[in-house]
Amino acid sequence: MNAFASLRVALTALRINALRSALAMLGVIIGVASVIVLVSISEGTKQAVEAQIASFGANLLIIRPGSSTFGGRRGGAGSADPLTDGDVLAIREEVAGLSGVSGEVSASTTLVFGGINWTSRIQGVNPDYFTARGWIIDEGRAFSGAEDIAGRRYVLVGQTIIEELFDGANPIGQSIRIGAQPFEVIGTLAAKGESSWGQDQDDVVFAPLSTVRQRFGAGMSVTVRDAVSTIYADIAPGESTSRVIADIEDLLRIRRDIQPGAEDDFAVGSLAEFIRARNETESQLGLLLAVGAGIVLLVGGIGIMNIMLVSVTERTREIGLRLAVGARRADVRNQFLIESIVLCVIGGLAGLVVGVGGTLIYAEVGQLEIAIDPVIVAIAIGASAFVGVFFGLYPAHRASRLNPIDALRFE
Amino acid sequence: MPALIECRDLVKTYTMGDQVVHALNGVSLDIEAGEYVAIMGTSGSGKSTLMNLLGALDQPSSGELRIAGENVRALGPDAVSRFRNRTIGFVFQQFNLLPRTSAVENAGLPLIYSGLPHGERVARAMKRLQQVGLGDRTDHHPAQLSGGQQQRVAIARALVNDPKILLADEPTGALDTKTSEDIMAIFDQLNREGITVILVTHEQEVADHARRQIVFRDGVIVEDRS
Ligand SMILES: Nc1ncnc2c1ncn2[C@@H]1O[C@H](COP(=O)(O)OP(=O)(O)OP(=O)(O)O)[C@@H](O)[C@H]1O
Ligand SMILES: [Mg+2]
């Protein structure tokens, strides 16, 4: 008997017991559907986190004086000495594996264009800042290192500024007044949207660091004339984050004259790692749920086995008859095995429909990120076929071992 | 030329706990091709046990059994299935049709295991259903057929593979007298066409259709008359 004839026999048997077949599938349907829903949701969350990390700069290190806010590392007191242009320069020159280093200072200020006012912060940065923080120049250009050192009054503006101040018109070449001083807009930045905590990331104005320091007094105190509030360092692709962090720490300890054994009075943090750590519990929860769904699938498989055993018992006389008229043991085994696989695969496909539907509804209602991965879908269907084989094998084997005489006489 | 069926000292014992039942206690018997044999005897005398052996559904505890030249005891389970499929047609007292399955599918069942394609199965099953007078009931399920009609479907199924031997264990046992006569008329016709027919019955009128009558008691043949 060929496989096609076996399939035919199996399908006929399933159709004859349609209601029972449907009930047997239920466990597999629920199992596959929940696997797909849960994995899609946790995958969506993960992708959202990665997108968030990318919007900050995927390989970004943040270096700040004083108490650490990243990675749970404890730093010294908040009154630690500030970081300076000299530190920026030293890190840029002496630490290998960095593709960009930038200091940052900022000042609160009011922007004026025509008759319109807009209160924002102006940030003074070095040219490396834009790639380090994942900013894309939309139109125009960034300033050069020379323009930075020269303290040119150039600004790059975010999309919110364009909306609020220029009513959406192209601002390149326009002159705006910032704190009573004229600045020329030389570039615009592509939108980043809202951060995960609801902050508008496009309400930004960037100028050369020395310009902001000179014009707004940012990062200047009586003792220190060249302070920066934060240093951003962008790790080049393929470089070890921990190695780079260690090198920066060693360098700064020497520059800041910290004795061996004493604690750092600065902190080097990886934002990506910080965010990943914060979301770790979430993704572990997703994994846990997926394991739970796998258990449901397992229970579904046991349900299939139960139904198949009942079916074999109920159809003992049928098996006896088939053996009597010429079925080989393998024919009988294949018939029940195929029935079990067909049950599970149809259940799996139904579960797929329910799962994808449920995921889409969840995304719609919950306004949450989802990601339906074709690989997961394939795995879910493959898993249900496997469940069919695994849990069908024993009942099918039992059926094939029946003796025709005893089977025919079975009441 | 050897007989179609050769039995030598067939013994079949069943062990239930510490009790041993000798269902057959040394049966020697030859049946030639084309014979029409009725087997009779009291309940529990071993008639069904012999039929199961003749149909290669079961193996003897000892003795020799050759059917159509084949030493049945030497065959493995799959070879025996194949042998049954090609050589033997069975008719059971309880019909044993597949429920919720059409007459034509039921009649064609053995052909699935002969590896015939669907179209040819249907064609052959139709031919046999017509032969037993059910050409107009081919799509009916067993539940939609009378007892006599169900037994005709079972006979069509037994014939569908052109067997050499037709075995029937109390084929009329579940039928009334009138219907029994109709079924026996079919067996008579089949035997006239050359098929070897062996049937078990309790009724003398049924046995009278056969040309040879064998009577069992306590697992042995006590009478064998032609
Ligand atoms: N599977 C079995 N296990 C144990 N004993 C059995 C089995 N099958 C048959 N027997 C015993 O073997 C003996 C012969 O049984 P068999 O079925 O051949 O009788 P029979 O002549 O067909 O009777 P009936 O006319 O009632 O059908 C009986 O005593 C029966 O109890
Ligand atoms: Mg009997």
XYZ file of C-alpha atoms and ligand atoms in Angstrom:
669
model
C 0.000 0.000 0.000
C 1.519 3.377 -0.979
C 1.631 6.553 1.072
C -1.129 8.208 -0.917
C -3.531 5.309 -0.313
C -2.587 5.406 3.404
C -3.321 9.123 3.522
C -6.678 8.506 1.890
C -7.606 5.824 4.390
C -6.504 8.086 7.261
C -8.440 11.114 5.995
C -11.564 9.009 5.534
C -11.302 7.711 9.089
C -10.853 11.256 10.446
C -13.825 12.548 8.470
C -16.003 9.728 9.767
C -15.164 10.804 13.328
C -15.185 14.549 12.610
C -16.244 15.783 16.051
C -13.790 13.617 17.916
C -11.042 14.616 15.495
C -11.783 18.293 16.151
C -11.717 17.795 19.923
C -8.447 15.906 19.677
C -6.933 18.808 17.770
C -7.949 21.375 20.371
C -4.875 20.902 22.531
C -2.565 21.257 19.555
C -4.479 24.300 18.306
C -4.168 26.016 21.681
C -0.514 24.996 21.997
C 0.545 26.262 18.592
C -1.535 29.430 18.883
C -0.058 30.325 22.258
C 3.490 29.608 21.094
C 3.000 31.962 18.171
C 1.320 34.710 20.199
C 3.868 34.642 23.005
C 6.940 34.394 20.833
C 5.675 37.152 18.530
C 5.078 39.462 21.464
C 8.391 38.817 23.152
C 10.172 39.081 19.803
C 8.386 42.387 19.156
C 9.450 43.708 22.551
C 13.022 42.694 21.867
C 13.013 44.440 18.506
C 11.535 47.564 20.087
C 14.354 47.541 22.632
C 16.941 47.128 19.898
C 15.376 50.004 17.975
C 15.552 52.093 21.123
C 19.211 51.197 21.584
C 19.932 52.020 17.946
C 18.314 55.443 18.363
C 20.752 56.190 21.169
C 23.736 54.844 19.314
C 24.160 51.118 19.391
C 27.791 50.961 20.570
C 27.746 54.064 22.664
C 29.684 54.545 25.890
C 28.707 57.346 28.220
C 31.372 58.755 30.531
C 30.382 61.005 33.419
C 32.076 62.291 36.499
C 30.853 61.268 39.938
C 28.321 58.702 40.942
C 27.555 56.053 38.409
C 24.057 55.835 37.061
C 24.803 52.940 34.741
C 25.195 49.258 35.273
C 24.834 49.465 39.049
C 28.460 50.492 39.464
C 29.042 52.787 42.417
C 31.118 55.868 41.871
C 32.470 58.564 44.152
C 30.652 61.636 45.419
C 28.653 63.895 43.078
C 31.127 66.690 43.655
C 33.890 64.943 41.736
C 36.034 66.952 39.368
C 34.403 67.468 35.973
C 35.670 65.865 32.789
C 37.395 68.216 30.366
C 38.327 68.758 26.722
C 41.682 67.259 27.707
C 39.962 64.006 28.699
C 38.090 63.970 25.375
C 41.353 64.444 23.526
C 43.184 61.825 25.587
C 40.485 59.212 25.058
C 40.399 59.979 21.341
C 44.175 59.671 21.004
C 45.016 56.883 23.410
C 42.137 54.415 23.490
C 42.102 51.996 20.558
C 38.904 50.710 19.000
C 36.839 53.897 19.060
C 35.291 55.316 15.900
C 34.355 58.653 17.492
C 34.602 60.613 20.728
C 32.674 63.746 21.636
C 32.210 65.966 24.653
C 28.889 67.594 25.411
C 27.806 70.750 27.195
C 24.374 72.313 27.171
C 22.471 75.409 28.147
C 18.812 76.259 28.370
C 17.912 79.022 25.970
C 15.272 80.647 23.799
C 15.292 80.436 20.016
C 13.766 83.258 17.983
C 12.921 83.269 14.301
C 10.746 85.975 12.841
C 8.127 86.599 15.490
C 8.235 83.127 16.975
C 9.873 82.044 20.263
C 10.745 78.489 21.250
C 12.402 77.476 24.495
C 14.792 74.553 24.194
C 18.269 73.428 25.133
C 21.260 74.144 22.961
C 23.825 71.364 23.059
C 27.492 71.965 22.328
C 29.140 68.888 20.815
C 32.151 67.770 18.775
C 31.524 66.596 15.175
C 31.846 62.888 16.141
C 28.735 63.271 18.240
C 26.279 62.788 15.405
C 27.413 59.323 14.316
C 28.053 58.267 17.925
C 24.485 59.065 18.928
C 22.967 57.692 15.754
C 21.843 61.030 14.331
C 21.339 61.141 10.569
C 21.845 64.443 8.786
C 18.638 64.965 6.832
C 19.602 68.070 4.877
C 22.633 70.325 4.866
C 25.742 69.217 6.729
C 27.423 68.885 10.105
C 30.159 71.288 11.181
C 33.803 70.336 10.820
C 36.438 69.968 13.504
C 37.986 73.252 12.427
C 34.638 75.052 12.621
C 34.158 73.527 16.060
C 37.533 74.828 17.275
C 36.916 78.194 15.644
C 33.659 78.543 17.569
C 31.493 79.246 14.527
C 27.887 80.157 15.186
C 26.402 77.242 13.228
C 23.499 75.101 14.376
C 21.867 71.858 13.351
C 18.207 71.535 14.315
C 15.815 68.635 14.920
C 12.430 68.130 13.278
C 10.456 69.606 16.194
C 12.377 72.871 15.880
C 11.642 72.918 12.144
C 7.949 72.477 12.895
C 7.736 74.999 15.721
C 10.063 77.702 14.472
C 9.983 77.409 10.688
C 6.485 75.997 10.285
C 7.940 72.990 8.479
C 9.822 75.018 5.842
C 13.421 74.256 4.950
C 15.555 76.224 7.460
C 18.959 75.686 5.832
C 20.782 79.016 5.510
C 18.304 80.833 7.750
C 19.537 82.932 10.589
C 17.977 82.445 13.997
C 18.620 84.248 17.237
C 19.674 82.128 20.176
C 20.091 84.020 23.433
C 20.200 87.296 21.488
C 22.983 86.093 19.170
C 22.566 85.221 15.474
C 23.242 81.628 14.401
C 23.120 80.134 10.917
C 21.244 76.841 10.391
C 23.573 74.580 8.384
C 21.890 71.211 8.819
C 18.744 69.387 9.820
C 18.460 66.042 11.551
C 16.271 63.114 10.602
C 13.444 62.389 13.050
C 13.987 59.958 15.942
C 10.494 60.188 17.412
C 9.571 59.736 21.032
C 11.864 57.867 23.388
C 10.413 54.903 25.248
C 9.704 57.136 28.225
C 7.797 59.634 26.125
C 10.418 62.331 25.673
C 10.502 64.197 22.352
C 13.933 63.356 20.936
C 13.575 65.792 18.025
C 13.389 68.964 20.141
C 17.140 69.500 19.763
C 19.596 72.196 18.673
C 23.270 71.368 18.214
C 26.157 73.821 17.898
C 29.968 73.422 18.073
C 31.046 72.730 21.666
C 33.399 75.700 21.950
C 30.673 78.012 20.608
C 28.208 76.968 23.299
C 30.907 77.230 25.948
C 31.977 80.713 24.893
C 28.552 82.191 24.112
C 26.561 80.607 26.947
C 29.213 79.956 29.551
C 28.320 76.289 29.634
C 30.959 74.117 31.261
C 32.858 77.079 32.717
C 33.506 77.664 36.366
C 35.985 79.684 38.322
C 38.504 76.850 38.471
C 37.806 74.879 35.302
C 37.443 76.659 31.944
C 37.078 73.639 29.633
C 34.677 71.234 31.362
C 32.264 68.929 29.546
C 29.254 67.396 31.259
C 29.441 64.089 29.435
C 31.788 62.328 27.047
C 30.312 60.027 24.417
C 32.559 57.395 22.884
C 31.471 55.245 19.935
C 32.966 51.762 19.870
C 34.046 50.657 16.398
C 32.301 47.553 15.027
C 33.881 44.292 16.153
C 35.680 45.806 19.146
C 35.194 44.372 22.615
C 33.032 46.645 24.745
C 34.536 45.433 28.018
C 38.091 45.921 26.754
C 37.364 49.477 25.596
C 35.646 50.286 28.910
C 38.654 48.950 30.829
C 41.081 51.013 28.720
C 39.077 54.194 29.260
C 38.882 53.509 32.994
C 42.638 52.920 33.217
C 43.340 56.109 31.291
C 41.016 58.266 33.378
C 42.310 56.836 36.665
C 45.807 57.956 35.698
C 44.629 61.352 34.444
C 42.583 61.912 37.595
C 45.334 60.561 39.823
C 43.297 57.888 41.559
C 45.327 55.660 43.880
C 45.250 51.877 43.347
C 42.477 50.402 45.491
C 40.527 53.687 45.591
C 37.161 53.808 43.901
C 36.620 55.544 40.547
C 35.185 59.054 40.803
C 33.702 58.732 37.324
C 31.584 56.169 35.519
C 31.858 54.547 32.128
C 28.557 52.995 31.085
C 27.238 51.255 28.064
C 23.745 52.481 27.383
C 22.947 49.478 25.230
C 23.908 47.147 28.042
C 21.970 49.206 30.524
C 18.819 49.031 28.436
C 19.338 45.354 27.687
C 19.789 44.645 31.380
C 16.624 46.553 32.174
C 14.722 44.489 29.617
C 16.309 41.201 30.509
C 13.608 40.310 32.978
C 11.007 41.057 30.317
C 12.579 38.782 27.737
C 13.083 36.074 30.341
C 9.397 36.324 31.052
C 8.798 35.869 27.314
C 10.963 32.777 27.363
C 9.095 31.438 30.338
C 5.794 31.983 28.562
C 7.132 30.241 25.466
C 8.150 27.285 27.614
C 4.653 27.313 29.068
C 3.218 27.271 25.569
C 5.505 24.369 24.720
C 4.059 22.516 27.699
C 0.557 23.211 26.407
C 1.674 21.678 23.100
C 2.997 18.682 25.013
C -0.323 18.323 26.798
C -1.984 18.625 23.392
C 0.202 15.761 22.214
C -0.824 13.640 25.173
C -4.441 14.439 24.266
C -3.744 13.198 20.744
C -2.215 10.023 22.114
C -5.205 9.475 24.357
C -7.644 9.931 21.489
C -5.580 7.680 19.248
C -5.510 4.951 21.906
C -9.280 5.236 22.296
C -9.592 5.135 18.537
C -7.443 2.016 18.246
C -9.467 0.260 20.934
C -12.757 1.329 19.410
C -11.705 0.181 15.972
C -10.169 -3.109 17.045
C -12.586 -5.056 14.841
C -11.807 -2.776 11.916
C -8.107 -3.476 12.417
C -8.810 -7.200 12.622
C -10.771 -7.030 9.400
C -8.054 -5.095 7.587
C -5.451 -7.610 8.720
C -7.727 -10.491 7.683
C -8.173 -9.166 4.143
C -4.467 -8.562 3.600
C -3.189 -5.486 5.458
C 0.398 -5.884 6.606
C 1.400 -4.661 10.059
C 3.114 -1.661 8.493
C -0.103 -0.749 6.652
C -2.036 -0.644 9.918
C 0.733 1.231 11.720
C 0.998 3.788 8.920
C -2.748 4.301 8.860
C -2.863 5.298 12.509
C 0.405 7.206 12.360
C -0.818 9.237 9.400
C -4.120 9.858 11.182
C -2.197 11.215 14.147
C 0.092 13.378 11.998
C -2.802 14.713 9.942
C -4.691 15.534 13.156
C -1.686 17.412 14.526
C -0.788 19.244 11.330
C -4.379 20.367 10.747
C -4.431 21.367 14.429
C -1.135 23.186 13.896
C -2.455 25.081 10.875
C -5.608 26.039 12.752
C -3.411 27.095 15.680
C -1.345 29.162 13.270
C -4.428 31.015 12.059
C -5.643 31.563 15.633
C -2.149 32.550 16.805
C -1.465 35.062 14.039
C -4.979 36.454 14.407
C -4.554 36.730 18.169
C -1.189 38.423 17.763
C -2.564 40.986 15.341
C -5.501 41.717 17.652
C -3.097 42.079 20.578
C -0.948 44.517 18.589
C -4.036 46.494 17.585
C -5.652 46.632 21.021
C -2.508 46.862 23.132
C -0.691 49.275 20.800
C 2.340 47.102 21.237
C 5.147 45.925 19.058
C 4.912 42.435 17.596
C 7.088 40.503 15.202
C 5.735 37.382 13.480
C 8.803 35.406 12.539
C 8.316 32.947 9.630
C 10.916 30.705 11.231
C 8.817 30.455 14.395
C 5.754 29.698 12.278
C 7.641 26.924 10.487
C 8.901 25.584 13.804
C 5.394 25.587 15.249
C 4.027 23.582 12.317
C 7.044 21.277 12.353
C 6.619 20.814 16.101
C 2.993 19.806 15.678
C 3.923 17.266 12.996
C 6.564 15.961 15.373
C 3.988 15.744 18.161
C 1.826 13.755 15.733
C 4.593 11.265 15.049
C 5.820 11.071 18.611
C 2.467 10.641 20.297
C 0.955 8.644 17.436
C 3.724 6.072 17.321
C 2.730 4.103 20.383
C -0.996 3.793 19.557
C -0.126 2.970 15.929
C 2.365 0.363 17.026
C -0.203 -1.164 19.346
C -2.725 -1.336 16.535
C -0.261 -3.038 14.199
C 0.572 -5.725 16.770
C -2.985 -6.947 17.098
C -3.673 -10.534 16.195
C -6.404 -10.647 13.497
C -8.405 -13.376 15.259
C -8.473 -11.653 18.649
C -9.180 -8.312 17.003
C -12.105 -9.670 14.988
C -13.587 -11.304 18.069
C -13.228 -8.097 20.139
C -16.534 -6.824 21.535
C -1.615 -33.559 -7.878
C -1.876 -32.675 -4.153
C -5.160 -31.510 -2.663
C -5.926 -27.779 -2.444
C -6.009 -28.047 1.357
C -4.020 -30.692 3.248
C -4.341 -31.009 7.039
C -2.283 -33.550 8.993
C -2.826 -34.093 12.722
C -3.779 -30.488 13.361
C -3.823 -29.620 17.037
C -4.853 -26.282 18.506
C -4.698 -25.763 22.232
C -5.608 -22.712 24.261
C -4.182 -22.200 27.696
C -6.286 -20.195 30.118
C -4.422 -19.950 33.385
C -3.674 -23.580 34.303
C -6.523 -24.943 32.171
C -5.641 -26.310 28.722
C -8.416 -26.458 26.108
C -7.893 -28.743 23.110
C -9.980 -26.884 20.550
C -8.638 -29.200 17.809
C -7.311 -32.568 18.809
C -5.643 -34.122 15.734
C -7.532 -33.260 12.596
C -6.458 -34.737 9.240
C -8.391 -33.635 6.215
C -7.966 -33.068 2.460
C -10.145 -30.733 0.450
C -9.847 -30.695 -3.334
C -10.188 -27.642 -5.546
C -13.840 -27.014 -6.478
C -15.342 -28.833 -3.482
C -18.387 -27.523 -1.611
C -17.984 -28.420 2.067
C -20.242 -27.850 5.074
C -18.784 -28.191 8.560
C -21.189 -28.964 11.373
C -21.050 -29.896 15.031
C -22.070 -28.816 18.489
C -21.089 -25.499 19.938
C -17.482 -25.460 21.085
C -16.543 -28.471 18.962
C -13.796 -26.579 17.150
C -15.432 -25.530 13.860
C -14.391 -21.888 14.003
C -10.948 -22.873 15.193
C -10.471 -24.998 12.069
C -11.833 -22.258 9.808
C -9.348 -19.776 11.245
C -6.533 -22.174 10.497
C -7.795 -22.864 6.961
C -7.998 -19.118 6.397
C -4.424 -18.574 7.657
C -5.808 -16.214 10.309
C -4.288 -18.315 13.063
C -1.494 -20.853 13.391
C -1.900 -24.457 14.647
C -0.152 -25.577 17.833
C 1.151 -28.629 15.984
C 0.517 -30.598 12.806
C 0.938 -29.777 9.156
C -1.114 -27.452 7.028
C -0.660 -26.796 3.299
C -3.027 -24.499 1.489
C -2.694 -24.107 -2.274
C 0.749 -25.646 -2.015
C 1.917 -23.169 0.632
C 3.215 -24.326 4.014
C 1.298 -21.722 6.016
C 3.153 -22.434 9.273
C 6.407 -21.281 7.706
C 5.128 -17.837 6.717
C 5.826 -14.684 8.737
C 3.001 -12.274 9.650
C 3.375 -10.061 6.572
C 3.726 -12.998 4.180
C 0.630 -14.569 5.717
C -1.286 -11.312 5.201
C -0.251 -11.334 1.568
C -1.264 -14.958 1.261
C -4.724 -14.253 2.703
C -5.086 -11.265 0.429
C -4.476 -13.335 -2.714
C -5.857 -16.749 -1.907
C -8.658 -16.523 0.648
C -12.045 -14.843 0.792
C -13.786 -14.582 4.174
C -17.434 -14.204 5.059
C -18.183 -13.659 8.744
C -21.345 -14.278 10.749
C -21.320 -10.643 11.898
C -20.553 -9.286 8.383
C -17.754 -7.037 9.732
C -18.330 -4.137 7.359
C -16.707 -0.752 8.023
C -19.344 1.608 9.413
C -20.173 4.863 7.620
C -18.410 3.552 4.549
C -20.153 2.912 1.237
C -20.856 -0.604 -0.051
C -18.437 -0.123 -2.920
C -15.634 1.031 -0.588
C -16.318 -1.897 1.731
C -16.324 -4.400 -1.110
C -13.084 -2.947 -2.508
C -11.213 -2.973 0.824
C -8.906 -5.971 0.147
C -7.752 -4.362 -3.091
C -6.238 -1.433 -1.161
C -3.777 -3.955 0.229
C -3.163 -5.481 -3.181
C -1.903 -2.052 -4.209
C -4.537 -1.405 -6.871
C -5.332 2.199 -7.791
C -8.636 3.674 -6.680
C -10.301 3.549 -10.106
C -9.656 -0.133 -10.591
C -10.756 -0.915 -7.028
C -14.091 0.745 -7.657
C -14.550 -1.011 -11.003
C -13.869 -4.465 -9.541
C -15.967 -3.860 -6.443
C -18.885 -2.703 -8.639
C -18.669 -5.861 -10.708
C -18.824 -8.064 -7.612
C -21.685 -6.068 -6.085
C -23.638 -6.566 -9.299
C -22.859 -10.270 -9.144
C -24.445 -10.538 -5.674
C -27.431 -8.470 -6.787
C -26.529 -5.145 -5.155
C -25.701 -3.114 -8.271
C -28.261 -0.483 -7.190
C -26.989 -0.084 -3.594
C -23.312 0.692 -4.161
C -23.341 4.065 -2.372
C -25.297 2.853 0.660
C -23.648 2.652 4.049
C -24.071 -0.559 6.095
C -26.621 1.157 8.360
C -28.772 1.796 5.286
C -28.787 -1.882 4.271
C -30.729 -4.923 5.526
C -28.899 -7.838 7.134
C -29.087 -9.901 3.946
C -27.818 -6.967 1.893
C -24.954 -6.415 4.322
C -23.955 -10.063 4.013
C -24.009 -9.704 0.224
C -21.613 -6.763 0.495
C -19.400 -8.983 2.667
C -19.554 -11.744 0.022
C -18.678 -9.223 -2.700
C -15.690 -8.180 -0.557
C -14.639 -11.826 -0.141
C -14.776 -12.315 -3.908
C -13.192 -9.080 -5.035
C -9.670 -10.511 -5.120
C -10.652 -13.621 -7.129
C -9.764 -16.014 -4.264
C -9.243 -19.735 -4.706
C -11.054 -20.531 -1.462
C -14.163 -18.964 0.017
C -14.518 -19.494 3.775
C -17.758 -18.653 5.547
C -18.234 -19.162 9.311
C -21.978 -19.289 9.931
C -22.758 -16.856 7.096
C -26.505 -17.221 7.646
C -26.353 -17.317 11.426
C -27.653 -13.778 11.774
C -30.240 -14.028 8.993
C -33.832 -15.291 8.717
C -34.685 -18.433 6.704
C -35.776 -16.630 3.545
C -32.691 -14.434 3.428
C -30.509 -17.446 4.223
C -31.838 -19.191 1.108
C -30.927 -16.147 -1.029
C -27.389 -16.111 0.375
C -26.998 -19.866 -0.123
C -28.112 -19.476 -3.734
C -25.144 -17.144 -4.217
C -22.732 -19.694 -2.684
C -24.201 -22.427 -4.905
C -23.651 -20.284 -7.981
C -20.065 -19.422 -6.954
C -19.236 -23.084 -6.423
C -20.681 -23.939 -9.834
C -18.292 -21.356 -11.251
C -15.399 -23.318 -9.722
C -14.646 -21.634 -6.397
C -13.946 -23.953 -3.461
C -16.554 -23.130 -0.794
C -16.207 -24.160 2.844
C -18.849 -23.063 5.293
C -19.761 -23.660 8.921
C -23.402 -23.989 9.851
C -25.720 -25.319 12.565
C -28.639 -25.749 10.167
C -29.149 -28.957 8.222
C -31.003 -27.136 5.403
C -27.962 -24.936 4.878
C -25.575 -27.883 5.068
C -27.633 -29.716 2.458
C -26.471 -27.206 -0.146
C -22.959 -28.623 0.165
C -21.858 -31.842 -1.476
C -19.669 -32.874 1.445
C -20.537 -32.632 5.146
C -18.003 -32.889 7.948
C -19.157 -33.183 11.559
C -17.014 -32.203 14.572
C -17.219 -33.166 18.191
C -14.725 -32.201 20.887
C -12.076 -31.123 18.430
C -12.096 -34.193 16.212
C -13.931 -35.186 13.014
C -16.628 -37.744 13.829
C -18.255 -37.896 10.423
C -17.183 -37.010 6.871
C -19.721 -37.866 4.174
C -20.114 -36.880 0.558
N -9.153 -17.481 22.079
C -9.539 -18.550 22.787
N -9.068 -18.703 24.030
C -9.428 -19.772 24.768
N -10.234 -20.714 24.329
C -10.739 -20.618 23.095
C -10.415 -19.522 22.269
N -11.066 -19.690 21.095
C -11.778 -20.841 21.196
N -11.580 -21.401 22.393
C -12.149 -22.684 22.867
O -11.939 -23.667 21.885
C -13.066 -24.483 21.739
C -13.547 -24.482 20.297
O -14.054 -23.193 19.971
P -14.659 -22.854 18.556
O -14.873 -21.379 18.530
O -13.822 -23.425 17.519
O -16.051 -23.574 18.633
P -17.194 -23.653 17.528
O -17.295 -25.035 17.106
O -16.955 -22.635 16.493
O -18.466 -23.255 18.388
P -19.724 -22.363 17.968
O -20.608 -23.261 17.193
O -20.340 -21.986 19.255
O -19.229 -21.204 17.171
C -14.105 -23.972 22.708
O -14.084 -24.760 23.874
C -13.643 -22.589 23.027
O -13.993 -22.221 24.348
Mg -17.883 -20.824 15.844
